Short mmCIF file of C-alpha atoms in Angstrom, two decimals:
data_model
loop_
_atom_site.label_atom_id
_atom_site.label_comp_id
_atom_site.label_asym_id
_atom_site.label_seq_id
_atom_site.Cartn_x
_atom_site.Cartn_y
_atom_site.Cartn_z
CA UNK A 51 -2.63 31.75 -82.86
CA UNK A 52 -0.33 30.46 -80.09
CA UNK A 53 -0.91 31.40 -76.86
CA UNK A 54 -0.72 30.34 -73.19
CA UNK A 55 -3.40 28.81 -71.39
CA UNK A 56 -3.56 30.74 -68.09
CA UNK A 57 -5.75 27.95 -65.96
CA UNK A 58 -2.42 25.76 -66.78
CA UNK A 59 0.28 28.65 -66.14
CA UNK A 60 -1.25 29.43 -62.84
CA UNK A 61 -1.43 26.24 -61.24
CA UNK A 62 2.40 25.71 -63.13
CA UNK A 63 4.11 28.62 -62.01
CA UNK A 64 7.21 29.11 -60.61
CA UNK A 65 7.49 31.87 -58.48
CA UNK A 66 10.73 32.62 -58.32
CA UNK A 67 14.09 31.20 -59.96
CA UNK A 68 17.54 32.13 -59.52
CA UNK A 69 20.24 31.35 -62.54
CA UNK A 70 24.06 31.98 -62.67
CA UNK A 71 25.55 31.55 -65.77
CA UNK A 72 28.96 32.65 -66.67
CA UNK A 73 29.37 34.62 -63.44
CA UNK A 74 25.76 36.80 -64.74
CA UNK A 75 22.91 36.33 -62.10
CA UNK A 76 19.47 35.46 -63.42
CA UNK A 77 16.51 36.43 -60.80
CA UNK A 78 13.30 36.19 -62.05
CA UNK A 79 9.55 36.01 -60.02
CA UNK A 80 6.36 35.80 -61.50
CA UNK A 81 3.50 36.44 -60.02
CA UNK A 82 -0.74 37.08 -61.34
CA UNK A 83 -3.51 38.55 -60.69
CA UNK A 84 -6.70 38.90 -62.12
CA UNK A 85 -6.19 40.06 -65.49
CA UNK A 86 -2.34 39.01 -66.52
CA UNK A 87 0.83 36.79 -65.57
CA UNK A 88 3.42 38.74 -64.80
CA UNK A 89 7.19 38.10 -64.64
CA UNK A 90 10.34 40.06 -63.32
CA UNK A 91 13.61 39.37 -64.61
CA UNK A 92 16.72 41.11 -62.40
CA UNK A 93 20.13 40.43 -64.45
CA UNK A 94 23.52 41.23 -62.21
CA UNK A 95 26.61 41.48 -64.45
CA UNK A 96 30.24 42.18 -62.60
CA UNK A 97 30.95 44.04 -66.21
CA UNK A 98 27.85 46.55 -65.85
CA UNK A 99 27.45 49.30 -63.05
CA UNK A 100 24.34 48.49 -62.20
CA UNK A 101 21.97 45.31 -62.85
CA UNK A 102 19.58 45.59 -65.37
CA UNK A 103 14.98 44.84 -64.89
CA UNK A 104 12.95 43.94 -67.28
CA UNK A 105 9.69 42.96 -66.78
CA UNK A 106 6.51 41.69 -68.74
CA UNK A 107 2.87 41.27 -68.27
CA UNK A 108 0.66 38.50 -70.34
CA UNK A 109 -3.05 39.39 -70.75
CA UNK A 110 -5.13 35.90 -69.71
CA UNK A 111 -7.18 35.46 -73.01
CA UNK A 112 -9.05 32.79 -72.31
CA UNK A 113 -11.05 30.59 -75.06
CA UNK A 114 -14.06 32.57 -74.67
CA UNK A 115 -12.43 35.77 -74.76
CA UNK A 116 -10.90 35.00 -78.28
CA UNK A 117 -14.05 33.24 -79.86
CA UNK A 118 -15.67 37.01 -79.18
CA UNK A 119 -12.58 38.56 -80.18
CA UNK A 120 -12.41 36.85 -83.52
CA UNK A 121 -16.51 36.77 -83.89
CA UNK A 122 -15.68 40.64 -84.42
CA UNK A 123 -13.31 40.07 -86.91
CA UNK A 124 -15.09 37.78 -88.89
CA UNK A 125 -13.25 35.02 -87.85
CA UNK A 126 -14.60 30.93 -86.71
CA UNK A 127 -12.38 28.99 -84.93
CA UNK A 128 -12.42 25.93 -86.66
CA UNK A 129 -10.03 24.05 -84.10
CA UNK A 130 -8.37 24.12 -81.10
CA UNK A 131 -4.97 22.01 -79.69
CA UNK A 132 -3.71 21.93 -76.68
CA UNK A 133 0.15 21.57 -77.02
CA UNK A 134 2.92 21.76 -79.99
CA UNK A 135 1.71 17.36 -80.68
CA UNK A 136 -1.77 18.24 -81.21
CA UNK A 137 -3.28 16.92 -78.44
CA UNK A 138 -6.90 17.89 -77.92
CA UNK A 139 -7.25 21.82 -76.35
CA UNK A 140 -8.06 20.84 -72.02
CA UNK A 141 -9.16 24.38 -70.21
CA UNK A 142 -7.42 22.63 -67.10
CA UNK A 143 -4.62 20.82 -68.54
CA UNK A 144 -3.19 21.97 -71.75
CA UNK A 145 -0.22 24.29 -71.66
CA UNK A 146 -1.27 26.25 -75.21
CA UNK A 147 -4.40 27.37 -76.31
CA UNK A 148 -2.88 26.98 -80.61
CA UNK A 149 -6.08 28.13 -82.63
CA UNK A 150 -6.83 28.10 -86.16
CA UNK A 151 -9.62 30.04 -87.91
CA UNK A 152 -11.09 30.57 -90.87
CA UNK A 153 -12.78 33.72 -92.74
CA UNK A 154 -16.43 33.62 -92.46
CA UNK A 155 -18.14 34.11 -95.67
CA UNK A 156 -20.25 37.38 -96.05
#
């Protein structure tokens, strides 16, 4: 599994961004709060009537919170990186939590 690590997205986000690309305006904010990242995405086209939202929320799994969600699947992690070089998983630092598990034996 691939998945953010929320310590790192907190202290790494950027609240809000503003993109124009061929004449189309990009405005996105993110924000969190206890349970998920969320992000807001405005997009203003001079060819539409009106701009278009879309928005998404990220649940903040944490390490723990998948060890018990796979210990009820039957499911070990059997290691942990923390980024797409396979560096060593960092709760603080890493920017992925990328797990790999095995099946545990019954």
């Amino acid at each position: 599994i691939d998945y953010m690590n929320a310590n790192h997205a907190e202290r790494n986000l950027s609240h809000e961004e503003r993109q124009i690309i061929d004449n189309v305006t990009f405005s996105i904010t993110r924000w969190y709060d206890d349970k998920k990242i969320h992000k807001k995405i405005i997009i203003e086209d001079p060819a539409l009537s009106q701009p278009l939202i879309y928005t998404e929320s990220v649940q903040k799994f944490t390490l723990t919170d998948f060890e018990e969600l796979f210990k009820n699947q039957g499911l070990k992690i059997i290691k942990v990186f923390g980024d797409y070089q396979f560096a060593d998983y960092d709760k603080e630092s890493s920017p992925r939590m990328i797990i790999v598990t095995e099946k545990i034996a019954v």
